[in-house]
Short mmCIF file of C-alpha atoms (C1' of nucleotides) in Angstrom, two decimals:
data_model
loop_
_atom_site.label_atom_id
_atom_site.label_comp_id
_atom_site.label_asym_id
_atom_site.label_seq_id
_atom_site.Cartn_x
_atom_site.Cartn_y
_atom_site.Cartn_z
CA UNK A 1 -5.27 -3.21 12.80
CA UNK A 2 -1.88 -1.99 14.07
CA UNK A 3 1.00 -3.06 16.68
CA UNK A 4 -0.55 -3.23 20.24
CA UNK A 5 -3.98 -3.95 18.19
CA UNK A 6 -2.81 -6.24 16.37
CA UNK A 7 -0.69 -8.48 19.12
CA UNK A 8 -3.68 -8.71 21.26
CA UNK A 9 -5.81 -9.94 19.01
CA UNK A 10 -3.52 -12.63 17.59
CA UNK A 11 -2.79 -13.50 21.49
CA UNK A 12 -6.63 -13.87 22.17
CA UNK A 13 -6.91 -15.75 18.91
CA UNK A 14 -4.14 -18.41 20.42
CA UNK A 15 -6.51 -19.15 22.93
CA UNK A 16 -9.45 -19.45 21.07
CA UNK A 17 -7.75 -21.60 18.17
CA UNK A 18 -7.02 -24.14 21.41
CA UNK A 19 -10.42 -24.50 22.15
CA UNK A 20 -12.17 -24.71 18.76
CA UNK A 21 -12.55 -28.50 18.04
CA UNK A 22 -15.09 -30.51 19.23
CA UNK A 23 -12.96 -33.03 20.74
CA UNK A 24 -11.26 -30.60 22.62
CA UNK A 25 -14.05 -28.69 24.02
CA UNK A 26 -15.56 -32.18 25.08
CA UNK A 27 -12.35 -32.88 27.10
CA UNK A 28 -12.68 -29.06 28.95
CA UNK A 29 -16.24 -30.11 29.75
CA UNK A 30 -14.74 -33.53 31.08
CA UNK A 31 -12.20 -32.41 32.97
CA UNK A 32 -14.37 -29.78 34.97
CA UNK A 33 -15.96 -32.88 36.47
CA UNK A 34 -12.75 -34.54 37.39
CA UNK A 35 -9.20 -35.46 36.40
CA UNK A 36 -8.42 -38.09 33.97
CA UNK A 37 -5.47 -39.39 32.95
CA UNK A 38 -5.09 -39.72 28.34
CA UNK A 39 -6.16 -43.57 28.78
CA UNK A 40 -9.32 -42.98 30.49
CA UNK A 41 -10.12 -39.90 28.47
CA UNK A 42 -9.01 -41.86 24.91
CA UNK A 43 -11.13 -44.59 25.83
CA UNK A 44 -14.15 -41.68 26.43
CA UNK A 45 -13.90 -40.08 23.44
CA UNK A 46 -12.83 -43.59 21.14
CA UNK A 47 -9.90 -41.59 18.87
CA UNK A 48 -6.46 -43.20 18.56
CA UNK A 49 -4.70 -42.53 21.50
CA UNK A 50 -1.92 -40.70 19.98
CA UNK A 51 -4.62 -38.07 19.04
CA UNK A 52 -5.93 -37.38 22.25
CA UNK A 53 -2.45 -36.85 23.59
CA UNK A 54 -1.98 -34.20 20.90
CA UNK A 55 -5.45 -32.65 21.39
CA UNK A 56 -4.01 -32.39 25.30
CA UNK A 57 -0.81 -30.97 24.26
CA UNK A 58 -2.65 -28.32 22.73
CA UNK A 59 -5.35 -27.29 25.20
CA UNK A 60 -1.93 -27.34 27.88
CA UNK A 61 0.18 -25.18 25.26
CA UNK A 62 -3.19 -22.51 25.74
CA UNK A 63 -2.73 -22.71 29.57
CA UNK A 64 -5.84 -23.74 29.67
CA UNK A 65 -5.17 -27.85 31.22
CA UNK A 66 -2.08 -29.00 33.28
CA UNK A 67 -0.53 -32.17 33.39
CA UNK A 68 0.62 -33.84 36.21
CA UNK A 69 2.27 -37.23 36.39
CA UNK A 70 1.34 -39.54 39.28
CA UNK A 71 2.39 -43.59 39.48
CA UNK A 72 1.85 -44.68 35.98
CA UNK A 73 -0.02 -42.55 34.67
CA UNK A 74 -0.10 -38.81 33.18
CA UNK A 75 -2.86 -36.90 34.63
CA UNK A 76 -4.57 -33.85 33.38
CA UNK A 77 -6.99 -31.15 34.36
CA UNK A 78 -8.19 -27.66 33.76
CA UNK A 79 -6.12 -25.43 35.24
CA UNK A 80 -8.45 -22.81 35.66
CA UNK A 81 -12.35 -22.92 35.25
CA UNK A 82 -12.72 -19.71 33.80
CA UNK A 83 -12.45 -21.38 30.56
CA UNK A 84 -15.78 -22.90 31.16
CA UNK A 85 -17.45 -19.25 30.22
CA UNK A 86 -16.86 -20.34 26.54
CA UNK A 87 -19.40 -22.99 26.65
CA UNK A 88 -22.28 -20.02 28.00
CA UNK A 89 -20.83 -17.86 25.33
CA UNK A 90 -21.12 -20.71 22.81
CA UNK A 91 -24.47 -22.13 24.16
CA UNK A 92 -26.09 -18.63 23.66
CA UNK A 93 -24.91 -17.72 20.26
CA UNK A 94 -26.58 -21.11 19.51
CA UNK A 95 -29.68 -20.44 21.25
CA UNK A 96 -30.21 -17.08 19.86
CA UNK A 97 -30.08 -18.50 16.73
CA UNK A 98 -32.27 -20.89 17.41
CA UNK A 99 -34.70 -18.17 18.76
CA UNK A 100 -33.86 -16.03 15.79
CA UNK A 101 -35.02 -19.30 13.10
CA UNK A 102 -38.20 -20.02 15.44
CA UNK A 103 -39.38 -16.27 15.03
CA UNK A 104 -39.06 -16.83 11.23
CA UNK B 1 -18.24 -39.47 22.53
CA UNK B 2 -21.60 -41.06 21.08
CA UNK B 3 -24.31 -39.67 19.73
CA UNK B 4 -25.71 -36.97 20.90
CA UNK B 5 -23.12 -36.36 22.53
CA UNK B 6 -20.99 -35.60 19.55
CA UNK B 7 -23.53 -33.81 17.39
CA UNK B 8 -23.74 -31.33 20.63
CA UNK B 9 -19.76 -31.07 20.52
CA UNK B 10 -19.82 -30.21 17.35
CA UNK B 11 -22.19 -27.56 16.87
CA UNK B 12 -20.70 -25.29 19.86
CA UNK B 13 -16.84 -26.12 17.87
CA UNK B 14 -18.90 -25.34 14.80
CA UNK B 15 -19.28 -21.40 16.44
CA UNK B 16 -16.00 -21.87 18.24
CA UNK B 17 -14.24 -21.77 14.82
CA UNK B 18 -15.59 -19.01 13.36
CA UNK B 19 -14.48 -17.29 16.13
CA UNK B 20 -10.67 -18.66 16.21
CA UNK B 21 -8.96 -15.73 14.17
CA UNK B 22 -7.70 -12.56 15.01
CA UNK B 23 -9.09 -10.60 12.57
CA UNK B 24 -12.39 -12.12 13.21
CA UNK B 25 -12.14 -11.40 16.87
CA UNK B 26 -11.10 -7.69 15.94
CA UNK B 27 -14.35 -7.27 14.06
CA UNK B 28 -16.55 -8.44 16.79
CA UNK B 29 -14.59 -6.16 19.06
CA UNK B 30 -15.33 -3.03 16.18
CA UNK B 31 -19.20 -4.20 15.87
CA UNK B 32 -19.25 -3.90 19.77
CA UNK B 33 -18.83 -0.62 20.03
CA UNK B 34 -21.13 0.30 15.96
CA UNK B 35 -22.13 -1.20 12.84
CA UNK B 36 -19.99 -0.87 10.39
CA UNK B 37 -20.17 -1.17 6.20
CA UNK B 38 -17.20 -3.89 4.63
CA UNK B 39 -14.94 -0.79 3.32
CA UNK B 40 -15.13 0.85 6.84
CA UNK B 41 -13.51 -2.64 8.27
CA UNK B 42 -11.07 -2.96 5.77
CA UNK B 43 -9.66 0.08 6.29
CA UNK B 44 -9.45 -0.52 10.03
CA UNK B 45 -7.84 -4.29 9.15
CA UNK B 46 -5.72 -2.98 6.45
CA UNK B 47 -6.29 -6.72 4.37
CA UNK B 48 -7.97 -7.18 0.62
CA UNK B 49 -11.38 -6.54 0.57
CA UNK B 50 -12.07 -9.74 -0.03
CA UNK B 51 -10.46 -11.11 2.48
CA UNK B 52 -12.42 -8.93 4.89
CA UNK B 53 -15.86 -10.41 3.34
CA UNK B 54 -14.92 -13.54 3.79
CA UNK B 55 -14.62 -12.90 7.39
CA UNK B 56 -17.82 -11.40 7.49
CA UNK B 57 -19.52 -14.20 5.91
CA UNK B 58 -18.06 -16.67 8.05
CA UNK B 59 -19.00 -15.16 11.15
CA UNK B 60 -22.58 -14.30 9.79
CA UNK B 61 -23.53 -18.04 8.77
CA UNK B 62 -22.18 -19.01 12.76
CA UNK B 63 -24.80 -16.76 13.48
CA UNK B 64 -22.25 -14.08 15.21
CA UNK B 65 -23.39 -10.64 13.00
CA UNK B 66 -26.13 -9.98 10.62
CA UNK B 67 -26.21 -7.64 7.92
CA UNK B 68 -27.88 -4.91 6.33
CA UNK B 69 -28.06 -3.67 2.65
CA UNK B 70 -28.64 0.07 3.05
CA UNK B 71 -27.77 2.14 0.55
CA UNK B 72 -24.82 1.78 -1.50
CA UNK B 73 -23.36 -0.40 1.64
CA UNK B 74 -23.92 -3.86 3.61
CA UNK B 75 -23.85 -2.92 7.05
CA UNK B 76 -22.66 -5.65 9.95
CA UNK B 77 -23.54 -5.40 13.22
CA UNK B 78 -23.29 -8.16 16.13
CA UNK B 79 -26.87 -10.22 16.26
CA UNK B 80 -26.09 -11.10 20.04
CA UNK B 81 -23.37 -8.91 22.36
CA UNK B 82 -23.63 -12.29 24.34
CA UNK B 83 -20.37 -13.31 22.10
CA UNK B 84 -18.42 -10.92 24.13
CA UNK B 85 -18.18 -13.36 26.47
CA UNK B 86 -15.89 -14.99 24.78
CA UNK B 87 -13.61 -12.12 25.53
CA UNK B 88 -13.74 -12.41 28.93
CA UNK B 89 -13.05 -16.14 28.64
CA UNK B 90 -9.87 -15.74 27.01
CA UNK B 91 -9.11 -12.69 28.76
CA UNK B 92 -9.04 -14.88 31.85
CA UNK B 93 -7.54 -17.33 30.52
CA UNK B 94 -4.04 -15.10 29.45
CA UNK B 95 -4.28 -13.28 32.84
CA UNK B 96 -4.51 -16.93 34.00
CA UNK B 97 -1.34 -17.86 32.31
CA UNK B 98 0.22 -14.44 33.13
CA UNK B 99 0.24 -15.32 37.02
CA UNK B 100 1.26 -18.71 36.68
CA UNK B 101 4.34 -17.67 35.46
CA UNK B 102 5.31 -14.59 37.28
CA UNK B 103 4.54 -16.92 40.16
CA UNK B 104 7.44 -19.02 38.89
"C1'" DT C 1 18.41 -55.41 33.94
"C1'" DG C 2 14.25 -56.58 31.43
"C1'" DC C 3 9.30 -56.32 30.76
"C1'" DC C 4 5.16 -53.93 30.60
"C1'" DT C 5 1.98 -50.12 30.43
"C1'" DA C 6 1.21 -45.27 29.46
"C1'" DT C 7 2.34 -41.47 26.81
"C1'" DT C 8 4.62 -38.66 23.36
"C1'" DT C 9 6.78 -37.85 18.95
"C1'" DG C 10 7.48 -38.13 13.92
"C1'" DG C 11 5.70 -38.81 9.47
"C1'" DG C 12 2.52 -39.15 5.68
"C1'" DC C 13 -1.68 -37.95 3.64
"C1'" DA C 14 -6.08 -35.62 2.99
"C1'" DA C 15 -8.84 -31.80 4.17
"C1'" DA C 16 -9.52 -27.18 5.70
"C1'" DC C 17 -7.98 -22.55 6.08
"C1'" DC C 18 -6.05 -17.89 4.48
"C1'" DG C 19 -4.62 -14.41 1.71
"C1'" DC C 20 -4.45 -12.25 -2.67
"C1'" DC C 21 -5.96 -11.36 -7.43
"C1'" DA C 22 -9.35 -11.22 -10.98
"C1'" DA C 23 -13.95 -11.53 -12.39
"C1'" DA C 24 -18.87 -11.37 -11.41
"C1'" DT C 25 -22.76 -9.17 -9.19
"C1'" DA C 26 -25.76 -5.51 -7.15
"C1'" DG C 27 -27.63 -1.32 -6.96
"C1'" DA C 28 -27.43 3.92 -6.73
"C1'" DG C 29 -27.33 7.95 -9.45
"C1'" DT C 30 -26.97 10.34 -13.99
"C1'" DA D 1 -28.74 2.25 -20.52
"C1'" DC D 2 -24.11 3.59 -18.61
"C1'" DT D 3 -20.96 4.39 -14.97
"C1'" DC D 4 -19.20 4.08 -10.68
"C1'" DT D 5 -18.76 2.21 -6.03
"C1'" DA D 6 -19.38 -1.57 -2.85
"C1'" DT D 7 -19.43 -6.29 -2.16
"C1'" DT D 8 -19.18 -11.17 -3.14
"C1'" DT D 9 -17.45 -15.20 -5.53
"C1'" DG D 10 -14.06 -18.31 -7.76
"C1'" DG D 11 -9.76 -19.98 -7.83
"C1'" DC D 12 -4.78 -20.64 -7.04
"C1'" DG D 13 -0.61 -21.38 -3.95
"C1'" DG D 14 1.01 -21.86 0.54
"C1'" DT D 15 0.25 -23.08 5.40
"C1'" DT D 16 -1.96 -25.36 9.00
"C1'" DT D 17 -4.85 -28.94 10.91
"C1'" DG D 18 -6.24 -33.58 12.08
"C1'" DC D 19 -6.09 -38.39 11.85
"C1'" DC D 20 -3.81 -42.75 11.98
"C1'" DC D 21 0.20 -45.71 12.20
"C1'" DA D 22 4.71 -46.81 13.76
"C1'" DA D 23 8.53 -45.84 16.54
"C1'" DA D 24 10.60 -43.66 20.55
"C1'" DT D 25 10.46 -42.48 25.43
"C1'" DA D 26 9.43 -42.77 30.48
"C1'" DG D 27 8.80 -44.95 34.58
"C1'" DG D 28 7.11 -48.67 37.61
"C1'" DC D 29 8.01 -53.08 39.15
"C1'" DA D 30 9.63 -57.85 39.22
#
DNA sequence: TGCCTATTTGGGCAAACCGCCAAATAGAGT
DNA sequence: ACTCTATTTGGCGGTTTGCCCAAATAGGCA
């Protein structure tokens, strides 16, 4: 795996590093239902709030959220919804191995 | 995050990992197009050997590729092309990013 | 300015990950 | 049985992750 290869697949593996936690894919699924600012989502997913505002830093780092700071409060959502593809791609490698057990 | 909640979080970041590596993504990329036996991928990746089988086993227990002992060789292959949507997904999300900033 | 709430940053510690090497295993072919 | 090739497994050192706590920062509002 060589030069142009090899950049593109550490670029798409940048992106997918950003979404592999379970916390964080629980905060894309949240945020495709509406913005939250990191109190409202910290008290959601009941992690020290310090953690949740790193988990956010990282999903924003991807491109995948922005942030965007209104009264008090920092507020964050996805910044585009094509990310939301990962959960079908997810959900059907899980069913099809499901599917694949069953048939056993 | 309670529950059941959680458990389901965890399984799809459980799949998500496995596929959070380059080199990992390269191989599903190679399987795409034909199965291929460890050596054959190692050569393309250009890593130890068994660093390459590691790979393989970690995206065969998420249930990504299965193999096949024929002959002197263990074939891989991908057990469902519906992980190439992950491709798309990140793909999106980079082309995503891309605009954003040439729109700056 | 001073106080208060919301958020980020830095640090320490444990766990997980990655790559290589060396050794073990598996099976084909002689 | 022996040899040779292909693959997996075990283990070590170095890097990265993830969590919490504590401290720093930012901004609104009296």
């Amino acid at each position: 795996m060589i030069g142009l290869d090899k950049r593109k697949y550490e670029e798409l593996a940048r992106i997918s590093k950003a979404l592999a936690h379970a916390t964080r894919l629980y905060i894309i699924h949240k945020l495709d239902e509406q913005e939250y600012c990191v109190k409202e989502l910290t008290e959601m997913i009941g992690a020290d709030i310090s953690t949740v505002s790193k988990h956010l830093t990282i999903l924003k780092n991807a491109g995948i959220i922005i942030d965007e700071k209104r009264g008090n409060c920092v507020y964050y959502k996805l910044q585009c919804r094509c990310v939301l593809l990962m959960f079908d791609c997810l959900t059907n490698v899980i069913d099809s191995n499901k599917n694949k057990m069953n048939a056993i």
